[in-house]
Coordinates of C-alpha atoms in Angstrom, one line a residue:
M605 CA 18.2 -9.5 -15.5
I606 CA 15.9 -8.6 -12.8
E607 CA 17.0 -5.4 -10.4
I608 CA 17.2 -7.1 -6.6
I609 CA 16.1 -4.3 -4.2
P610 CA 15.5 -5.2 -0.5
A611 CA 13.2 -2.9 1.6
I612 CA 13.3 -1.6 5.4
D613 CA 10.9 0.0 6.7
I614 CA 11.5 2.3 9.6
I615 CA 9.3 3.0 12.4
D616 CA 11.3 4.8 16.1
G617 CA 14.1 4.2 14.4
K618 CA 14.2 0.4 14.0
C619 CA 13.8 -2.4 11.2
V620 CA 10.0 -3.1 11.0
R621 CA 7.2 -5.3 9.0
L622 CA 3.3 -4.0 8.1
T623 CA 1.3 -6.5 7.0
Q624 CA -1.2 -4.7 4.6
G625 CA -0.1 -1.0 5.4
D626 CA -1.9 -2.0 9.3
Y627 CA 0.0 0.0 11.5
E628 CA -1.6 -2.6 14.3
Q629 CA 0.3 -5.4 12.9
K630 CA 3.7 -4.7 13.1
K631 CA 6.9 -6.7 13.8
V632 CA 10.1 -5.3 14.9
Y633 CA 12.7 -7.2 13.3
R634 CA 16.1 -5.4 14.1
E635 CA 16.7 -2.4 16.3
D636 CA 19.5 -1.4 14.3
P637 CA 18.6 -0.6 10.5
L638 CA 22.0 0.1 9.7
E639 CA 22.9 -3.3 10.4
V640 CA 20.9 -4.6 8.4
A641 CA 21.7 -2.4 5.1
K642 CA 25.3 -3.7 6.2
E643 CA 24.4 -7.3 5.6
F644 CA 23.1 -6.5 2.1
E645 CA 25.7 -4.9 0.9
A646 CA 27.9 -7.3 1.7
N647 CA 25.9 -9.7 0.6
G648 CA 26.5 -8.1 -3.1
I649 CA 23.6 -5.7 -2.7
K650 CA 23.5 -2.2 -4.6
R651 CA 20.3 -0.8 -3.7
L652 CA 18.5 -0.1 -0.8
H653 CA 14.2 0.8 -0.8
T654 CA 13.6 2.3 2.4
V655 CA 10.3 3.6 3.8
D656 CA 9.6 5.9 6.8
L657 CA 7.1 4.2 7.9
D658 CA 6.3 7.4 10.9
G659 CA 6.2 10.2 8.3
A660 CA 4.1 8.2 6.3
R661 CA 2.0 8.5 9.2
S662 CA 2.8 12.3 10.5
K663 CA 3.3 13.4 6.7
H664 CA 6.2 14.6 7.2
I665 CA 9.8 13.0 7.4
V666 CA 11.0 11.8 10.7
N667 CA 13.4 9.0 10.2
S668 CA 15.9 10.9 7.9
R669 CA 18.5 10.4 10.6
T670 CA 18.6 6.6 10.5
I671 CA 18.9 7.4 6.4
E672 CA 21.9 9.1 6.7
R673 CA 23.7 6.4 9.0
I674 CA 22.7 4.2 6.2
A675 CA 24.2 6.5 3.3
S676 CA 27.1 7.3 5.2
H677 CA 28.2 4.3 6.4
T678 CA 27.9 1.9 3.2
N679 CA 27.8 2.8 -0.9
L680 CA 24.1 1.2 -1.5
T681 CA 22.0 3.6 -3.6
I682 CA 19.0 4.4 -1.6
D683 CA 15.7 5.1 -2.2
F684 CA 13.4 6.8 0.5
G685 CA 10.0 7.3 0.4
G686 CA 7.3 7.8 3.7
G687 CA 6.1 11.4 4.3
I688 CA 7.4 13.3 1.7
K689 CA 5.0 16.5 1.4
T690 CA 7.0 19.8 1.5
D691 CA 9.7 21.1 -0.4
E692 CA 12.0 21.2 2.7
D693 CA 10.7 17.0 3.5
L694 CA 12.3 16.7 -0.1
K695 CA 15.7 18.4 0.6
I696 CA 15.9 16.5 4.0
A697 CA 15.4 13.6 2.1
F698 CA 18.4 14.2 -0.4
E699 CA 20.9 15.9 2.0
A700 CA 20.4 12.5 4.1
G701 CA 21.7 10.7 1.2
A702 CA 18.7 9.5 -0.6
S703 CA 19.7 9.4 -4.3
M704 CA 15.8 9.0 -5.3
V705 CA 12.5 9.6 -3.8
T706 CA 9.4 7.5 -4.2
I707 CA 6.2 9.9 -4.4
G708 CA 3.1 8.3 -4.1
S709 CA 0.3 10.0 -2.5
L710 CA 1.2 13.4 -3.5
A711 CA 1.5 12.5 -6.7
V712 CA -2.0 11.8 -6.4
T713 CA -3.3 14.6 -4.2
H714 CA -0.6 17.7 -5.2
P715 CA 0.3 16.5 -8.9
E716 CA 1.6 20.4 -10.0
T717 CA 4.1 19.7 -6.8
L718 CA 5.7 16.9 -8.2
Y719 CA 5.8 18.3 -11.5
L720 CA 7.4 21.5 -10.2
W721 CA 10.2 19.6 -8.2
I722 CA 10.6 17.3 -11.6
E723 CA 11.7 20.3 -13.7
K724 CA 13.9 21.5 -10.5
Y725 CA 15.6 18.0 -9.6
G726 CA 15.2 16.2 -12.5
A727 CA 13.0 13.1 -13.4
E728 CA 15.2 10.5 -12.5
R729 CA 15.2 11.3 -9.1
F730 CA 12.1 10.3 -8.4
I731 CA 10.2 7.1 -8.1
L732 CA 6.4 7.1 -8.7
G733 CA 4.8 5.2 -5.7
A734 CA 1.7 3.3 -7.1
D735 CA -0.1 1.6 -4.3
V736 CA -3.3 -0.4 -5.9
K737 CA -5.9 -1.8 -4.0
H738 CA -9.6 -2.5 -6.6
G739 CA -7.7 -1.6 -9.9
L740 CA -7.4 2.5 -7.7
I741 CA -4.2 4.1 -6.3
S742 CA -4.9 4.3 -2.6
I743 CA -2.9 7.5 -0.5
N744 CA -2.1 8.5 2.8
G745 CA -0.5 5.0 3.7
W746 CA -3.3 3.2 2.3
K747 CA -6.2 4.6 4.2
E748 CA -7.8 6.0 1.7
E749 CA -8.5 4.6 -1.7
G750 CA -8.6 7.5 -4.5
N751 CA -10.1 8.1 -8.0
E752 CA -7.5 7.3 -10.5
S753 CA -6.7 4.8 -11.8
L754 CA -3.8 2.4 -12.5
F755 CA -2.5 2.9 -16.1
P756 CA -3.8 6.9 -17.0
F757 CA -1.6 7.5 -13.5
I758 CA 1.5 5.7 -14.7
E759 CA 0.8 7.4 -18.5
K760 CA 0.4 11.1 -16.8
Y761 CA 3.9 10.7 -15.0
Q762 CA 6.1 8.7 -18.2
K763 CA 4.9 11.7 -20.0
K764 CA 6.7 14.2 -17.6
G765 CA 10.4 11.8 -17.5
I766 CA 9.6 9.7 -14.6
N767 CA 9.8 6.3 -15.8
Q768 CA 10.5 4.6 -12.6
V769 CA 7.4 3.1 -11.0
L770 CA 7.1 1.2 -7.8
C771 CA 3.7 -0.8 -8.1
T772 CA 2.5 -2.4 -4.6
D773 CA -0.4 -4.8 -4.7
I774 CA -2.0 -4.0 -1.2
A775 CA -4.2 -6.9 -1.2
R776 CA -0.5 -9.0 -0.9
D777 CA 1.7 -6.9 0.6
G778 CA 3.2 -9.0 3.8
M779 CA 1.2 -11.8 3.1
L780 CA 3.8 -13.7 1.7
Q781 CA 1.0 -15.6 -1.0
G782 CA 3.3 -14.5 -4.2
P783 CA 3.4 -11.4 -5.8
S784 CA 0.7 -9.8 -8.9
I785 CA 2.5 -11.6 -11.9
E786 CA -0.4 -10.9 -14.2
L787 CA -0.8 -7.3 -13.2
Y788 CA 2.8 -6.4 -13.4
K789 CA 3.0 -8.4 -17.0
D790 CA -0.3 -6.0 -17.6
V791 CA 1.8 -2.9 -16.7
M792 CA 4.5 -3.5 -18.5
K793 CA 2.2 -5.2 -22.1
H794 CA 1.0 -1.2 -21.7
F795 CA 4.4 0.3 -21.0
P796 CA 7.1 -1.6 -22.3
T797 CA 9.6 0.4 -21.5
L798 CA 8.9 1.5 -18.0
H799 CA 11.5 0.6 -15.2
L800 CA 8.7 -1.1 -13.2
I801 CA 9.8 -2.4 -9.8
A802 CA 7.2 -4.9 -8.1
S803 CA 6.3 -5.1 -4.5
G804 CA 4.4 -7.0 -2.5
G805 CA 3.8 -10.6 -2.1
V806 CA 7.2 -12.3 -2.5
S807 CA 7.4 -15.5 -0.7
G808 CA 10.3 -16.8 -1.8
I809 CA 13.2 -17.0 -4.0
E810 CA 10.7 -18.8 -7.0
D811 CA 8.8 -16.0 -7.1
I812 CA 11.6 -13.4 -8.3
R813 CA 12.3 -16.3 -10.2
Q814 CA 9.1 -16.4 -12.0
L815 CA 9.0 -12.5 -11.7
N816 CA 12.5 -12.4 -13.7
E817 CA 11.3 -14.8 -16.4
A818 CA 8.2 -12.4 -16.6
G819 CA 10.2 -9.9 -17.9
I820 CA 9.7 -7.1 -14.7
P821 CA 12.3 -5.1 -14.5
A822 CA 13.0 -4.8 -10.6
V823 CA 11.6 -6.0 -7.2
V824 CA 10.8 -4.9 -3.5
F825 CA 10.6 -7.2 -1.3
G826 CA 11.4 -7.6 2.7
K827 CA 9.3 -9.5 5.1
A828 CA 10.3 -12.6 2.8
I829 CA 13.9 -11.8 3.8
Y830 CA 13.3 -10.9 7.2
E831 CA 11.2 -14.3 8.2
G832 CA 13.9 -16.5 6.3
K833 CA 11.9 -17.4 3.5
I834 CA 14.6 -16.1 1.3
K835 CA 18.4 -16.7 2.2
L836 CA 20.7 -13.5 1.2
E837 CA 23.2 -16.2 -0.7
E838 CA 20.0 -17.2 -2.7
L839 CA 19.7 -14.0 -4.3
K840 CA 23.1 -14.0 -6.0
E841 CA 22.1 -15.5 -8.9
F842 CA 20.4 -12.6 -9.6
I843 CA 23.1 -10.1 -8.8
E844 CA 25.8 -9.0 -11.2
C845 CA 29.2 -8.7 -9.8

């Protein structure tokens, strides 16, 4: 059964969503992310994906207090990303209550730092953020296109023990036009033991059914919930009680 992971993206302590990572296309959905997280938990959700968008833009964690509030008032397993660039950022994220952190840009620009963190904290506490555009990994809030291809990027870190990969098709993110199922199937074909987390484009419950049927291990989505395209009760067919 596919793992359901709703997303909460945070700017100024509020629950927002961007379209294709564009900060100019920001929409505030809720003033208090904690209330959103509580609603998810009340409907059987076990895990939450959180992104500090202020942190991603500032290149250091900004909204740790919001993560701390969610962690201290729910039993959700929280994975956190956005702005983790230094040892201090990583410490802040874990102390705020994140069980895992998603590392994307730094995994491209400073792999040796991530290698050291894996040795210190264990690979199971890291999710590799693979934001894809034209087959290449994008970095720094999707503003820059790197020169690393997706499959070698995943392979490099899988060899280091990381087995969770959050793969986002940037072209589809926030567009509500359906996920890149063929891309994800191709990733699973090359890495059959990978815990792949599909991200980007989920427009309704049928998209999740198709990802599940395709054997994709997990899915992150947010806008479809906030826009009312997916009702929380619809997700219960995928949630093990």
